[in-house]
Amino acid sequence: MDGILLVDKPAGWTSHDVVAKVRRILRHQVDGGQFVVDSEKLKTKTYKLKPIKVGHTGTLDPFATGLLVLVVGSYTKRAQEFSKLDKTYEAEITLGATSTTGDIEGEITPKSGQKPTEMAIREVLGQFEGQIEQTPHAYSAVKIGGQRAYKLARQGKEVKLEPRQVKVYRLEVLGYGYPKLKIVTEVSSGTYVRSLAGDIGEKLGTGAYLSALRRTEVGQYSVNQAVSLDSDLLEHLAK
């Protein structure tokens, strides 16, 4: 089996968890290369599957949900190609507070009690469309000297990341009721929505952090085409 597999990642799973599960499903068994389903529901079914390589093409944080593009077999050599595709996200931003990690998993600190109008928010969002300079958050997957920035940050080490040029093709309000702001954004590869949320909060003067994130598109691929992490996944792979 060579190609890509689109998976709708649930909250609470790391991207590595998803890859590991798919690898287990495709794991080659000594009994003639057959795989016997472990779940009670499908225990009697047997699928002929070959041992195969699996990787992902762009990390999603554990609290985030949505589209993971997995590369399978010989397509693992093309992982970088897929990782460079533009991405679309739906996000919930909480105003009036900041987080040490920029998201719901960090220590939350209340900030300004200002309640910006939706018009003011739309004006600020417009300032972030186009090519912008963005500094990745210290709790990001950017590598520093071969180590992930978030690992260094968790160790209490100082993390200094350089700003980079990214593109925000679209940034729109989906809904607003203070302190919750829901947006949709289409961005270039390498754009951090967590950093975008923090920058929006800073511009509004309220502070902000990312409280929910769902990736809906990667290039031409949509989460509507993805399979979920349940027994249907095995059925899909066996076709």
PDB file of C-alpha atoms in Angstrom, residues 6-228:
ATOM      1  CA  LEU A   6      -6.458  11.274   5.602  1.00  0.00           C
ATOM      2  CA  VAL A   7      -7.330  10.967   9.290  1.00  0.00           C
ATOM      3  CA  ASP A   8      -9.602  13.163  11.427  1.00  0.00           C
ATOM      4  CA  LYS A   9      -7.586  13.362  14.645  1.00  0.00           C
ATOM      5  CA  PRO A  10      -9.641  13.540  17.853  1.00  0.00           C
ATOM      6  CA  ALA A  11      -8.697  15.710  20.827  1.00  0.00           C
ATOM      7  CA  GLY A  12      -6.340  14.091  23.317  1.00  0.00           C
ATOM      8  CA  TRP A  13      -4.294  12.252  20.706  1.00  0.00           C
ATOM      9  CA  THR A  14      -0.815  13.331  19.627  1.00  0.00           C
ATOM     10  CA  SER A  15       0.058  13.122  15.946  1.00  0.00           C
ATOM     11  CA  HIS A  16       2.493  10.354  16.881  1.00  0.00           C
ATOM     12  CA  ASP A  17      -0.347   8.446  18.594  1.00  0.00           C
ATOM     13  CA  VAL A  18      -2.277   8.444  15.315  1.00  0.00           C
ATOM     14  CA  VAL A  19       0.728   7.255  13.318  1.00  0.00           C
ATOM     15  CA  ALA A  20       1.393   4.523  15.893  1.00  0.00           C
ATOM     16  CA  LYS A  21      -2.189   3.256  15.690  1.00  0.00           C
ATOM     17  CA  VAL A  22      -2.111   3.063  11.905  1.00  0.00           C
ATOM     18  CA  ARG A  23       1.242   1.280  12.074  1.00  0.00           C
ATOM     19  CA  ARG A  24      -0.242  -1.282  14.472  1.00  0.00           C
ATOM     20  CA  ILE A  25      -3.140  -1.857  12.111  1.00  0.00           C
ATOM     21  CA  LEU A  26      -0.751  -2.450   9.239  1.00  0.00           C
ATOM     22  CA  ARG A  27       1.728  -4.460  11.298  1.00  0.00           C
ATOM     23  CA  HIS A  28       2.896  -7.627   9.583  1.00  0.00           C
ATOM     24  CA  GLN A  29       2.027 -10.781  11.493  1.00  0.00           C
ATOM     25  CA  VAL A  30       4.094 -13.969  11.330  1.00  0.00           C
ATOM     26  CA  ASP A  31       1.089 -16.074  10.324  1.00  0.00           C
ATOM     27  CA  GLY A  32       1.494 -15.654   6.568  1.00  0.00           C
ATOM     28  CA  GLY A  33       1.329 -11.878   6.619  1.00  0.00           C
ATOM     29  CA  GLN A  34      -2.220 -11.783   7.891  1.00  0.00           C
ATOM     30  CA  PHE A  35      -3.574  -9.296  10.393  1.00  0.00           C
ATOM     31  CA  VAL A  36      -6.279 -10.363  12.828  1.00  0.00           C
ATOM     32  CA  VAL A  37      -8.354  -7.553  14.280  1.00  0.00           C
ATOM     33  CA  ASP A  38      -7.939  -7.163  18.048  1.00  0.00           C
ATOM     34  CA  SER A  39     -11.276  -5.531  18.839  1.00  0.00           C
ATOM     35  CA  GLU A  40     -14.059  -7.812  20.051  1.00  0.00           C
ATOM     36  CA  LYS A  41     -16.431  -6.460  17.431  1.00  0.00           C
ATOM     37  CA  LEU A  42     -14.284  -7.511  14.489  1.00  0.00           C
ATOM     38  CA  LYS A  43     -12.283 -10.316  16.070  1.00  0.00           C
ATOM     39  CA  THR A  44     -13.308 -12.938  13.537  1.00  0.00           C
ATOM     40  CA  LYS A  45     -12.232 -10.919  10.506  1.00  0.00           C
ATOM     41  CA  THR A  46      -8.828 -11.348   8.895  1.00  0.00           C
ATOM     42  CA  TYR A  47      -7.116  -9.027   6.408  1.00  0.00           C
ATOM     43  CA  LYS A  48      -4.093  -9.690   4.221  1.00  0.00           C
ATOM     44  CA  LEU A  49      -1.902  -6.614   4.753  1.00  0.00           C
ATOM     45  CA  LYS A  50       1.793  -6.045   4.110  1.00  0.00           C
ATOM     46  CA  PRO A  51       4.215  -4.421   6.582  1.00  0.00           C
ATOM     47  CA  ILE A  52       4.448  -0.776   5.659  1.00  0.00           C
ATOM     48  CA  LYS A  53       5.972   2.560   6.666  1.00  0.00           C
ATOM     49  CA  VAL A  54       3.733   5.340   7.985  1.00  0.00           C
ATOM     50  CA  GLY A  55       4.487   8.969   8.815  1.00  0.00           C
ATOM     51  CA  HIS A  56       2.648  12.282   9.189  1.00  0.00           C
ATOM     52  CA  THR A  57       3.204  15.520   7.295  1.00  0.00           C
ATOM     53  CA  GLY A  58       2.370  18.158   9.889  1.00  0.00           C
ATOM     54  CA  THR A  59       1.882  18.031  13.653  1.00  0.00           C
ATOM     55  CA  LEU A  60      -1.379  18.861  15.394  1.00  0.00           C
ATOM     56  CA  ASP A  61      -1.242  19.630  19.126  1.00  0.00           C
ATOM     57  CA  PRO A  62      -2.978  17.092  21.407  1.00  0.00           C
ATOM     58  CA  PHE A  63      -5.869  19.466  22.215  1.00  0.00           C
ATOM     59  CA  ALA A  64      -6.435  20.195  18.505  1.00  0.00           C
ATOM     60  CA  THR A  65      -8.606  18.144  16.163  1.00  0.00           C
ATOM     61  CA  GLY A  66      -8.897  17.707  12.442  1.00  0.00           C
ATOM     62  CA  LEU A  67      -7.036  16.702   9.352  1.00  0.00           C
ATOM     63  CA  LEU A  68      -3.781  14.773   9.515  1.00  0.00           C
ATOM     64  CA  VAL A  69      -2.287  13.773   6.180  1.00  0.00           C
ATOM     65  CA  LEU A  70      -0.423  10.506   6.684  1.00  0.00           C
ATOM     66  CA  VAL A  71       2.036   9.201   4.104  1.00  0.00           C
ATOM     67  CA  VAL A  72       2.148   5.457   3.620  1.00  0.00           C
ATOM     68  CA  GLY A  73       4.754   3.196   2.049  1.00  0.00           C
ATOM     69  CA  SER A  74       6.914   4.840  -0.614  1.00  0.00           C
ATOM     70  CA  TYR A  75       5.038   8.116  -0.061  1.00  0.00           C
ATOM     71  CA  THR A  76       6.971   8.617   3.184  1.00  0.00           C
ATOM     72  CA  LYS A  77       9.737   9.940   0.920  1.00  0.00           C
ATOM     73  CA  ARG A  78       7.357  12.740  -0.095  1.00  0.00           C
ATOM     74  CA  ALA A  79       6.472  13.845   3.440  1.00  0.00           C
ATOM     75  CA  GLN A  80       8.217  17.197   3.077  1.00  0.00           C
ATOM     76  CA  GLU A  81       6.334  17.899  -0.151  1.00  0.00           C
ATOM     77  CA  PHE A  82       2.979  17.488   1.595  1.00  0.00           C
ATOM     78  CA  SER A  83       4.135  19.418   4.668  1.00  0.00           C
ATOM     79  CA  LYS A  84       4.619  22.531   2.508  1.00  0.00           C
ATOM     80  CA  LEU A  85       0.948  22.694   1.486  1.00  0.00           C
ATOM     81  CA  ASP A  86      -1.232  25.595   2.663  1.00  0.00           C
ATOM     82  CA  LYS A  87      -3.584  24.868   5.549  1.00  0.00           C
ATOM     83  CA  THR A  88      -7.011  26.023   6.716  1.00  0.00           C
ATOM     84  CA  TYR A  89      -8.067  26.131  10.371  1.00  0.00           C
ATOM     85  CA  GLU A  90     -11.132  26.947  12.422  1.00  0.00           C
ATOM     86  CA  ALA A  91     -10.084  28.301  15.794  1.00  0.00           C
ATOM     87  CA  GLU A  92     -11.552  29.601  19.024  1.00  0.00           C
ATOM     88  CA  ILE A  93      -9.622  32.420  20.678  1.00  0.00           C
ATOM     89  CA  THR A  94     -10.293  33.441  24.269  1.00  0.00           C
ATOM     90  CA  LEU A  95      -9.800  37.167  24.856  1.00  0.00           C
ATOM     91  CA  GLY A  96      -9.056  38.860  28.170  1.00  0.00           C
ATOM     92  CA  ALA A  97      -6.342  36.442  29.301  1.00  0.00           C
ATOM     93  CA  THR A  98      -2.989  35.002  28.299  1.00  0.00           C
ATOM     94  CA  SER A  99      -1.454  31.543  28.610  1.00  0.00           C
ATOM     95  CA  THR A 100       2.137  30.519  29.262  1.00  0.00           C
ATOM     96  CA  THR A 101       1.888  28.088  26.356  1.00  0.00           C
ATOM     97  CA  GLY A 102      -0.387  30.223  24.192  1.00  0.00           C
ATOM     98  CA  ASP A 103      -3.198  27.671  24.476  1.00  0.00           C
ATOM     99  CA  ILE A 104      -5.527  25.991  26.987  1.00  0.00           C
ATOM    100  CA  GLU A 105      -2.792  23.694  28.281  1.00  0.00           C
ATOM    101  CA  GLY A 106      -0.787  26.486  29.924  1.00  0.00           C
ATOM    102  CA  GLU A 107      -1.170  28.621  33.036  1.00  0.00           C
ATOM    103  CA  ILE A 108      -3.903  31.192  32.398  1.00  0.00           C
ATOM    104  CA  THR A 109      -3.510  34.798  33.580  1.00  0.00           C
ATOM    105  CA  PRO A 110      -6.495  37.213  33.374  1.00  0.00           C
ATOM    106  CA  LYS A 111      -5.754  40.501  31.628  1.00  0.00           C
ATOM    107  CA  SER A 112      -7.674  43.581  30.540  1.00  0.00           C
ATOM    108  CA  GLY A 113     -11.412  43.749  31.063  1.00  0.00           C
ATOM    109  CA  GLN A 114     -11.887  45.564  27.760  1.00  0.00           C
ATOM    110  CA  LYS A 115     -14.596  44.160  25.528  1.00  0.00           C
ATOM    111  CA  PRO A 116     -13.777  45.063  21.927  1.00  0.00           C
ATOM    112  CA  THR A 117     -16.599  45.384  19.429  1.00  0.00           C
ATOM    113  CA  GLU A 118     -16.851  42.972  16.524  1.00  0.00           C
ATOM    114  CA  MET A 119     -16.074  45.855  14.176  1.00  0.00           C
ATOM    115  CA  ALA A 120     -12.844  46.576  16.081  1.00  0.00           C
ATOM    116  CA  ILE A 121     -11.944  42.891  15.902  1.00  0.00           C
ATOM    117  CA  ARG A 122     -12.535  42.742  12.151  1.00  0.00           C
ATOM    118  CA  GLU A 123     -10.303  45.777  11.684  1.00  0.00           C
ATOM    119  CA  VAL A 124      -7.514  44.119  13.658  1.00  0.00           C
ATOM    120  CA  LEU A 125      -7.876  40.823  11.789  1.00  0.00           C
ATOM    121  CA  GLY A 126      -7.466  42.711   8.526  1.00  0.00           C
ATOM    122  CA  GLN A 127      -4.038  43.848   9.694  1.00  0.00           C
ATOM    123  CA  PHE A 128      -2.880  40.239   9.816  1.00  0.00           C
ATOM    124  CA  GLU A 129      -3.884  39.297   6.271  1.00  0.00           C
ATOM    125  CA  GLY A 130      -1.210  39.040   3.595  1.00  0.00           C
ATOM    126  CA  GLN A 131       2.477  38.462   4.190  1.00  0.00           C
ATOM    127  CA  ILE A 132       3.330  39.066   7.834  1.00  0.00           C
ATOM    128  CA  GLU A 133       6.251  38.573  10.178  1.00  0.00           C
ATOM    129  CA  GLN A 134       5.530  36.031  12.883  1.00  0.00           C
ATOM    130  CA  THR A 135       7.612  34.769  15.792  1.00  0.00           C
ATOM    131  CA  PRO A 136       6.824  31.137  16.702  1.00  0.00           C
ATOM    132  CA  HIS A 137       5.766  30.573  20.304  1.00  0.00           C
ATOM    133  CA  ALA A 138       8.356  29.159  22.703  1.00  0.00           C
ATOM    134  CA  TYR A 139       6.045  26.143  23.120  1.00  0.00           C
ATOM    135  CA  SER A 140       6.194  25.221  19.436  1.00  0.00           C
ATOM    136  CA  ALA A 141       7.681  22.316  17.494  1.00  0.00           C
ATOM    137  CA  VAL A 142      10.409  24.479  15.934  1.00  0.00           C
ATOM    138  CA  LYS A 143      13.810  22.850  16.337  1.00  0.00           C
ATOM    139  CA  ILE A 144      16.670  24.620  18.129  1.00  0.00           C
ATOM    140  CA  GLY A 145      19.976  22.811  17.910  1.00  0.00           C
ATOM    141  CA  GLY A 146      18.182  19.574  17.086  1.00  0.00           C
ATOM    142  CA  GLN A 147      15.691  19.849  19.973  1.00  0.00           C
ATOM    143  CA  ARG A 148      12.058  20.927  19.884  1.00  0.00           C
ATOM    144  CA  ALA A 149      11.501  24.389  21.350  1.00  0.00           C
ATOM    145  CA  TYR A 150       8.653  23.191  23.580  1.00  0.00           C
ATOM    146  CA  LYS A 151      10.892  20.576  25.193  1.00  0.00           C
ATOM    147  CA  LEU A 152      13.465  23.230  26.072  1.00  0.00           C
ATOM    148  CA  ALA A 153      10.716  25.524  27.405  1.00  0.00           C
ATOM    149  CA  ARG A 154       9.342  22.745  29.618  1.00  0.00           C
ATOM    150  CA  GLN A 155      12.829  22.295  31.055  1.00  0.00           C
ATOM    151  CA  GLY A 156      12.819  25.942  32.081  1.00  0.00           C
ATOM    152  CA  LYS A 157      15.441  26.892  29.510  1.00  0.00           C
ATOM    153  CA  GLU A 158      15.340  30.208  27.680  1.00  0.00           C
ATOM    154  CA  VAL A 159      13.908  29.841  24.192  1.00  0.00           C
ATOM    155  CA  LYS A 160      14.654  32.530  21.645  1.00  0.00           C
ATOM    156  CA  LEU A 161      13.118  32.104  18.214  1.00  0.00           C
ATOM    157  CA  GLU A 162      13.642  34.347  15.222  1.00  0.00           C
ATOM    158  CA  PRO A 163      10.668  35.902  13.403  1.00  0.00           C
ATOM    159  CA  ARG A 164       9.782  34.479  10.001  1.00  0.00           C
ATOM    160  CA  GLN A 165       7.752  35.537   6.994  1.00  0.00           C
ATOM    161  CA  VAL A 166       4.431  33.717   6.602  1.00  0.00           C
ATOM    162  CA  LYS A 167       1.286  34.331   4.573  1.00  0.00           C
ATOM    163  CA  VAL A 168      -2.256  34.647   5.864  1.00  0.00           C
ATOM    164  CA  TYR A 169      -4.525  34.342   2.831  1.00  0.00           C
ATOM    165  CA  ARG A 170      -7.791  34.625   4.731  1.00  0.00           C
ATOM    166  CA  LEU A 171      -8.746  35.565   8.287  1.00  0.00           C
ATOM    167  CA  GLU A 172     -12.449  35.918   9.036  1.00  0.00           C
ATOM    168  CA  VAL A 173     -14.786  36.033  12.021  1.00  0.00           C
ATOM    169  CA  LEU A 174     -17.103  33.029  12.316  1.00  0.00           C
ATOM    170  CA  GLY A 175     -18.694  34.155  15.579  1.00  0.00           C
ATOM    171  CA  TYR A 176     -18.103  36.441  18.529  1.00  0.00           C
ATOM    172  CA  GLY A 177     -19.422  36.694  22.055  1.00  0.00           C
ATOM    173  CA  TYR A 178     -16.868  38.074  24.479  1.00  0.00           C
ATOM    174  CA  PRO A 179     -14.559  36.528  25.543  1.00  0.00           C
ATOM    175  CA  LYS A 180     -14.882  33.866  22.824  1.00  0.00           C
ATOM    176  CA  LEU A 181     -13.890  34.705  19.255  1.00  0.00           C
ATOM    177  CA  LYS A 182     -14.271  32.083  16.533  1.00  0.00           C
ATOM    178  CA  ILE A 183     -12.286  32.520  13.332  1.00  0.00           C
ATOM    179  CA  VAL A 184     -11.403  30.705  10.121  1.00  0.00           C
ATOM    180  CA  THR A 185      -7.999  31.239   8.573  1.00  0.00           C
ATOM    181  CA  GLU A 186      -6.133  29.945   5.540  1.00  0.00           C
ATOM    182  CA  VAL A 187      -2.370  30.169   5.962  1.00  0.00           C
ATOM    183  CA  SER A 188       0.929  29.121   4.437  1.00  0.00           C
ATOM    184  CA  SER A 189       2.930  26.241   5.825  1.00  0.00           C
ATOM    185  CA  GLY A 190       4.913  27.238   8.895  1.00  0.00           C
ATOM    186  CA  THR A 191       2.251  29.612  10.238  1.00  0.00           C
ATOM    187  CA  TYR A 192       1.388  29.112  13.914  1.00  0.00           C
ATOM    188  CA  VAL A 193      -2.254  29.834  14.747  1.00  0.00           C
ATOM    189  CA  ARG A 194      -1.312  29.907  18.435  1.00  0.00           C
ATOM    190  CA  SER A 195       1.085  32.798  17.747  1.00  0.00           C
ATOM    191  CA  LEU A 196      -1.540  34.455  15.564  1.00  0.00           C
ATOM    192  CA  ALA A 197      -4.050  34.303  18.426  1.00  0.00           C
ATOM    193  CA  GLY A 198      -1.569  35.874  20.838  1.00  0.00           C
ATOM    194  CA  ASP A 199      -0.677  38.621  18.373  1.00  0.00           C
ATOM    195  CA  ILE A 200      -4.360  39.411  17.806  1.00  0.00           C
ATOM    196  CA  GLY A 201      -4.896  39.699  21.562  1.00  0.00           C
ATOM    197  CA  GLU A 202      -1.901  41.989  21.891  1.00  0.00           C
ATOM    198  CA  LYS A 203      -3.157  44.216  19.079  1.00  0.00           C
ATOM    199  CA  LEU A 204      -6.604  44.401  20.684  1.00  0.00           C
ATOM    200  CA  GLY A 205      -5.027  45.194  24.048  1.00  0.00           C
ATOM    201  CA  THR A 206      -6.907  42.365  25.735  1.00  0.00           C
ATOM    202  CA  GLY A 207      -4.459  39.503  25.655  1.00  0.00           C
ATOM    203  CA  ALA A 208      -5.602  36.204  24.117  1.00  0.00           C
ATOM    204  CA  TYR A 209      -4.875  32.508  23.881  1.00  0.00           C
ATOM    205  CA  LEU A 210      -5.954  29.655  21.640  1.00  0.00           C
ATOM    206  CA  SER A 211      -8.728  27.662  23.301  1.00  0.00           C
ATOM    207  CA  ALA A 212      -9.709  25.353  20.418  1.00  0.00           C
ATOM    208  CA  LEU A 213      -8.270  24.468  17.028  1.00  0.00           C
ATOM    209  CA  ARG A 214      -9.474  22.332  14.143  1.00  0.00           C
ATOM    210  CA  ARG A 215      -7.593  21.835  10.894  1.00  0.00           C
ATOM    211  CA  THR A 216     -10.100  21.525   8.071  1.00  0.00           C
ATOM    212  CA  GLU A 217      -7.931  21.535   4.949  1.00  0.00           C
ATOM    213  CA  VAL A 218      -4.387  20.751   3.833  1.00  0.00           C
ATOM    214  CA  GLY A 219      -3.857  21.826   0.238  1.00  0.00           C
ATOM    215  CA  GLN A 220      -6.616  20.192  -1.820  1.00  0.00           C
ATOM    216  CA  TYR A 221      -7.436  17.682   0.922  1.00  0.00           C
ATOM    217  CA  SER A 222     -10.423  18.201   3.228  1.00  0.00           C
ATOM    218  CA  VAL A 223     -11.265  16.791   6.636  1.00  0.00           C
ATOM    219  CA  ASN A 224     -14.584  15.766   5.058  1.00  0.00           C
ATOM    220  CA  GLN A 225     -12.614  13.128   3.138  1.00  0.00           C
ATOM    221  CA  ALA A 226     -10.907  11.800   6.275  1.00  0.00           C
ATOM    222  CA  VAL A 227     -11.570   8.621   8.227  1.00  0.00           C
ATOM    223  CA  SER A 228     -11.956   8.554  12.001  1.00  0.00           C
TER     224      SER A 228
END
